[in-house]
Amino acid sequence: MKSRILIAAAVLVMGLTACDKKFQELEQNPNSPESVPASLALNGVENSIFIEPWGIEHRWNQFACCNYNYYGNQEYNFGGATLYYTTLKNVIKMEEEAKKSGGKDVNPYTALGKFFRGYLFYEMTMRVGDLPMSEALQGNTNLTPKYNTQKEIFVQVLKWLDEANTQMAQLITASDNSLLGDFYFNNDLKKWQKAVNSFRLRVLVSLSKKDADATLNIKADFAKILSNKTNYPIFESMDDNWQYVYINPFNKYPTSPDNFGFDATRYNMSSTYLGILTANKDPRTFVVADPAGSKLKAGLAPSDHAAYVGASPAEDLADMSSKAGTDNGAGFTPGQYSFYGRKRYYSTYTAENTLMVGYPEMCFNIAEAINRGWVAGDAESWYKKGIQASIGFYGIKEGANTFYYLKPGGKVSEGGDYYSFAVSFIFNDYYNQSSVKYAGNTATGLNQILTQKYVAFFQNSGMEAYYQYRRTGIPAFAQNGPGTGNSGKIPKRFQYPGTERTTNGTNLASALSSQFGGSDDINKELWVNQ
């Protein structure tokens, strides 16, 4: 009996103790981690900033078209933009975890954190304009952050990139090898430093309409990087690209043998992009696209650029769908348009790497800066390097090349059912065409640089091709038709996310008033392009 009383008393004491615990302690889940290694946080950040190719962004770039309305279209009826504040919170967490585990004030994660801030705020402001920045990301301390102007954001982005370069240089000098979890450059800060400065050139070029602004000091900043590659290393070849590499079976390429039966005929090439290639008799034509079945039926050879046809993104979708499905009879694939190059994009699960910031773009950015008179140099040399690097990306070499297109009803997997044909490529013959050969530091020369940069953006670099069009009008995007929506216009920006109206409405209203006369209008010009 006595033992029973003692047990009851013990239970009562335990119950009282449990009741004495704070609710916050009781709701904690012991199986849920409260901290993670900085390397794991970095891995998550790196995945979240990647924009996968072949999605709607690249239709907005007018590289390809969806001809089946159930699965998509090319309409520019922009709604609320995707912003990256959650990713930026994870950047902050990454830095905190690095310090918590003994990292110094300057460590690889703080250096990458500076870069990620610059990269993400650039991407966000290019979509919408002004944004909460200096008061943002403070948690419960400030739930209604005020907006910074787009100019203030660009000033800060350039500052972050400069600080990232400086910190990386310090860490490299100190032989700091503590970075872990980086799948882009395998923890190599020297390669990251090149990416930082090459991206910085992109940011400066995007500010071309503000090159007289003394605060931004774009010309001097661009010249500083080019004139001191020891302190500001940049990409030197395609080996330096910041790129997403597909590793089967962990992250299959979007267009793969698994997806072929699902979407192979629902997407075709865009005339905006493919038309540039065929007009210049560009060998990239034979890699990125298959010849149109109707053209082969008409007797054209697969080596004839005229056999490759893209649809106008402005075309009525019902018309595009009908033309894409035209029955060409036995022995020919359907359609009046070219589909994606089956051999390159559907025969493998890994396919091509997706560039985030690439060497070809950097070459064209430097050529553009020289053309505009920002820096001294040989624009034609950089222009040619950009073209050669982009062509080489597709495995095209000087001399004899073998290209492939899918047999009607054939299997797409490697070793599948393809016809082959040979084409001889001589770079000088291609380059010496009047439409390609650099016309000098003139408006025509600038047009050529921007056109070739657009071609090199194919299925990579997020929405940079659209941003370039918005800034320069080059190349001319298809519009003035029902296919692009928005009353036949290419919009100038995205709207702010709907959640901002409910959580930060007063500051949003002020930002809209100062930028766009109070309207969240997708056809209003951003400050950067005024």
Coordinates of C-alpha atoms in Angstrom, one line a residue, residues 117-328:
R117 CA 21.8 39.2 -52.4
G118 CA 23.0 41.1 -55.5
Y119 CA 21.9 38.4 -57.9
L120 CA 18.4 38.0 -56.4
F121 CA 17.6 41.7 -55.9
Y122 CA 18.7 42.3 -59.5
E123 CA 16.4 39.6 -60.7
M124 CA 13.5 40.9 -58.6
T125 CA 13.8 44.6 -59.4
M126 CA 14.1 43.7 -63.1
R127 CA 10.7 42.2 -62.8
V128 CA 8.7 44.8 -60.9
G129 CA 10.7 47.9 -60.1
D130 CA 11.0 49.4 -56.6
L131 CA 11.2 46.9 -53.7
P132 CA 11.5 46.6 -50.0
M133 CA 15.2 46.2 -49.4
S134 CA 16.9 48.2 -46.6
E135 CA 14.0 47.5 -44.2
A136 CA 13.2 44.0 -45.6
L137 CA 14.1 40.6 -44.1
Q138 CA 13.9 41.8 -40.5
G139 CA 11.3 39.2 -39.4
N140 CA 8.8 40.4 -36.8
T141 CA 10.9 43.5 -36.2
N142 CA 9.4 45.1 -39.3
L143 CA 6.4 43.5 -41.0
T144 CA 5.7 46.5 -43.3
P145 CA 9.1 47.5 -44.8
K146 CA 9.2 50.7 -46.9
Y147 CA 10.2 50.4 -50.6
N148 CA 13.6 51.4 -52.0
T149 CA 13.7 53.0 -55.4
Q150 CA 15.0 50.9 -58.3
K151 CA 18.0 53.2 -58.5
E152 CA 18.8 52.6 -54.8
I153 CA 18.5 48.9 -55.4
F154 CA 21.0 49.0 -58.3
V155 CA 23.4 51.0 -56.3
Q156 CA 23.3 48.5 -53.5
V157 CA 23.5 45.5 -55.9
L158 CA 26.7 46.8 -57.3
K159 CA 28.0 47.4 -53.8
W160 CA 27.2 43.9 -52.8
L161 CA 29.0 42.5 -55.8
D162 CA 32.0 44.6 -55.2
E163 CA 32.1 43.4 -51.5
A164 CA 31.6 39.8 -52.6
N165 CA 34.6 40.1 -55.0
T166 CA 36.7 41.6 -52.2
Q167 CA 35.8 39.0 -49.6
M168 CA 36.5 36.2 -52.1
A169 CA 39.9 37.6 -52.9
Q170 CA 40.7 37.8 -49.2
L171 CA 39.7 34.2 -48.7
I172 CA 41.6 32.9 -51.7
T173 CA 44.7 34.7 -50.5
A174 CA 44.3 33.1 -47.1
S175 CA 43.8 29.6 -48.7
D176 CA 40.5 29.2 -47.0
N177 CA 39.0 25.9 -48.1
S178 CA 36.1 25.7 -45.7
L179 CA 33.3 26.1 -48.3
L180 CA 31.2 23.0 -48.5
G181 CA 27.9 22.1 -50.2
D182 CA 28.4 24.1 -53.5
F183 CA 27.4 22.0 -56.5
Y184 CA 27.9 24.8 -59.1
F185 CA 31.7 25.2 -58.7
N186 CA 32.5 22.3 -56.4
N187 CA 33.5 24.8 -53.6
D188 CA 36.0 26.7 -55.7
L189 CA 36.0 30.3 -54.7
K190 CA 38.3 31.3 -57.6
K191 CA 35.6 30.2 -60.1
W192 CA 32.9 31.9 -58.0
Q193 CA 34.9 35.2 -58.1
K194 CA 34.9 35.1 -61.9
A195 CA 31.2 34.5 -61.9
V196 CA 30.6 37.5 -59.6
N197 CA 32.5 39.9 -61.8
S198 CA 31.1 38.5 -65.1
F199 CA 27.6 38.9 -63.6
R200 CA 28.5 42.4 -62.6
L201 CA 29.2 43.2 -66.2
R202 CA 25.6 42.0 -67.0
V203 CA 24.2 44.4 -64.4
L204 CA 26.2 47.3 -65.7
V205 CA 25.1 46.7 -69.3
S206 CA 21.5 46.4 -68.1
L207 CA 21.9 50.1 -67.0
S208 CA 23.0 51.3 -70.4
K209 CA 20.2 53.9 -70.5
K210 CA 21.7 55.4 -67.2
D211 CA 25.3 55.6 -68.4
A212 CA 25.4 59.4 -67.7
D213 CA 24.3 59.0 -64.1
A214 CA 27.2 60.2 -61.9
T215 CA 26.0 58.1 -58.9
L216 CA 26.0 54.9 -60.7
N217 CA 29.3 55.7 -62.6
I218 CA 28.7 52.8 -65.0
K219 CA 31.4 53.5 -67.5
A220 CA 34.2 53.9 -64.9
D221 CA 33.0 50.7 -63.1
F222 CA 33.0 48.7 -66.3
A223 CA 36.5 50.0 -67.2
K224 CA 37.8 49.2 -63.7
I225 CA 36.9 45.5 -64.1
L226 CA 38.3 45.2 -67.6
S227 CA 41.5 47.0 -66.8
N228 CA 42.4 45.0 -63.7
K229 CA 41.6 41.4 -64.2
T230 CA 44.0 40.5 -61.4
N231 CA 41.7 42.1 -58.8
Y232 CA 38.5 41.5 -60.9
P233 CA 38.9 38.2 -62.7
I234 CA 36.2 37.3 -65.3
F235 CA 35.4 34.3 -67.4
E236 CA 38.2 33.3 -69.7
S237 CA 36.4 30.4 -71.6
M238 CA 33.4 28.1 -71.6
D239 CA 35.1 26.2 -68.8
D240 CA 34.3 29.0 -66.4
N241 CA 30.5 29.2 -67.1
W242 CA 28.2 29.4 -64.1
Q243 CA 25.9 26.6 -65.1
Y244 CA 23.4 24.0 -63.8
V245 CA 24.6 20.5 -64.7
Y246 CA 22.0 17.7 -65.0
I247 CA 22.9 14.4 -63.4
N248 CA 20.6 11.5 -64.1
P249 CA 18.6 10.2 -62.2
F250 CA 18.7 13.0 -59.6
N251 CA 17.7 16.0 -61.9
K252 CA 16.6 14.9 -65.3
Y253 CA 16.6 17.4 -68.2
P254 CA 13.1 18.8 -68.7
T255 CA 12.8 17.4 -72.2
S256 CA 13.9 13.8 -72.0
P257 CA 12.8 10.4 -73.4
D258 CA 10.3 10.2 -70.5
N259 CA 8.5 13.4 -71.6
F260 CA 8.7 12.9 -75.4
G261 CA 5.3 11.2 -75.7
F262 CA 3.7 13.8 -73.5
D263 CA 4.8 17.1 -75.1
A264 CA 6.9 16.4 -78.2
T265 CA 4.4 17.8 -80.6
R266 CA 2.8 20.4 -78.3
Y267 CA 5.8 22.7 -78.5
N268 CA 7.5 24.0 -81.7
M269 CA 10.1 26.6 -82.5
S270 CA 9.5 30.3 -82.6
S271 CA 10.0 32.4 -85.7
T272 CA 11.7 35.1 -83.7
Y273 CA 14.6 32.9 -82.8
L274 CA 14.7 30.3 -85.6
G275 CA 14.2 33.0 -88.2
I276 CA 17.5 34.7 -87.2
L277 CA 19.3 31.4 -87.5
T278 CA 17.9 30.5 -90.9
A279 CA 18.4 34.0 -92.3
N280 CA 22.1 33.9 -91.4
K281 CA 22.5 30.3 -92.5
D282 CA 23.6 29.5 -89.0
P283 CA 24.7 25.9 -88.3
R284 CA 23.0 26.0 -84.9
T285 CA 19.7 25.6 -86.9
F286 CA 20.5 21.9 -87.5
V287 CA 21.0 21.2 -83.8
V288 CA 18.2 23.0 -82.0
A289 CA 15.4 22.1 -84.5
D290 CA 14.2 19.3 -86.7
P291 CA 13.2 20.2 -90.3
A292 CA 9.5 20.8 -90.8
G293 CA 7.7 17.8 -92.2
S294 CA 5.9 19.8 -94.8
K295 CA 9.1 21.2 -96.1
L296 CA 10.7 17.8 -96.5
K297 CA 7.6 16.6 -98.3
A298 CA 7.9 19.6 -100.7
G299 CA 11.4 18.3 -101.6
L300 CA 13.7 20.4 -99.5
A301 CA 16.8 18.7 -98.1
P302 CA 17.4 18.7 -94.3
S303 CA 20.6 20.6 -94.9
D304 CA 18.6 23.5 -96.4
H305 CA 17.9 26.2 -93.9
A306 CA 14.6 26.9 -95.7
A307 CA 13.4 23.6 -94.4
Y308 CA 13.3 25.0 -90.9
V309 CA 10.3 27.1 -89.9
G310 CA 9.2 28.7 -86.7
A311 CA 5.7 29.9 -85.7
S312 CA 5.1 33.5 -84.8
P313 CA 4.3 33.8 -81.1
A314 CA 1.7 36.3 -82.0
E315 CA -0.2 33.8 -84.2
D316 CA -3.7 32.7 -83.1
L317 CA -3.2 29.6 -81.0
A318 CA -5.9 27.6 -82.9
D319 CA -4.2 28.4 -86.2
M320 CA -0.8 27.4 -84.8
S321 CA -2.2 24.2 -83.4
S322 CA -3.8 23.3 -86.8
K323 CA -0.6 24.0 -88.7
A324 CA 1.6 22.1 -86.2
G325 CA -0.6 19.1 -86.6
T326 CA -0.9 19.1 -90.4
D327 CA -0.8 15.5 -91.7
N328 CA 2.0 15.3 -94.2

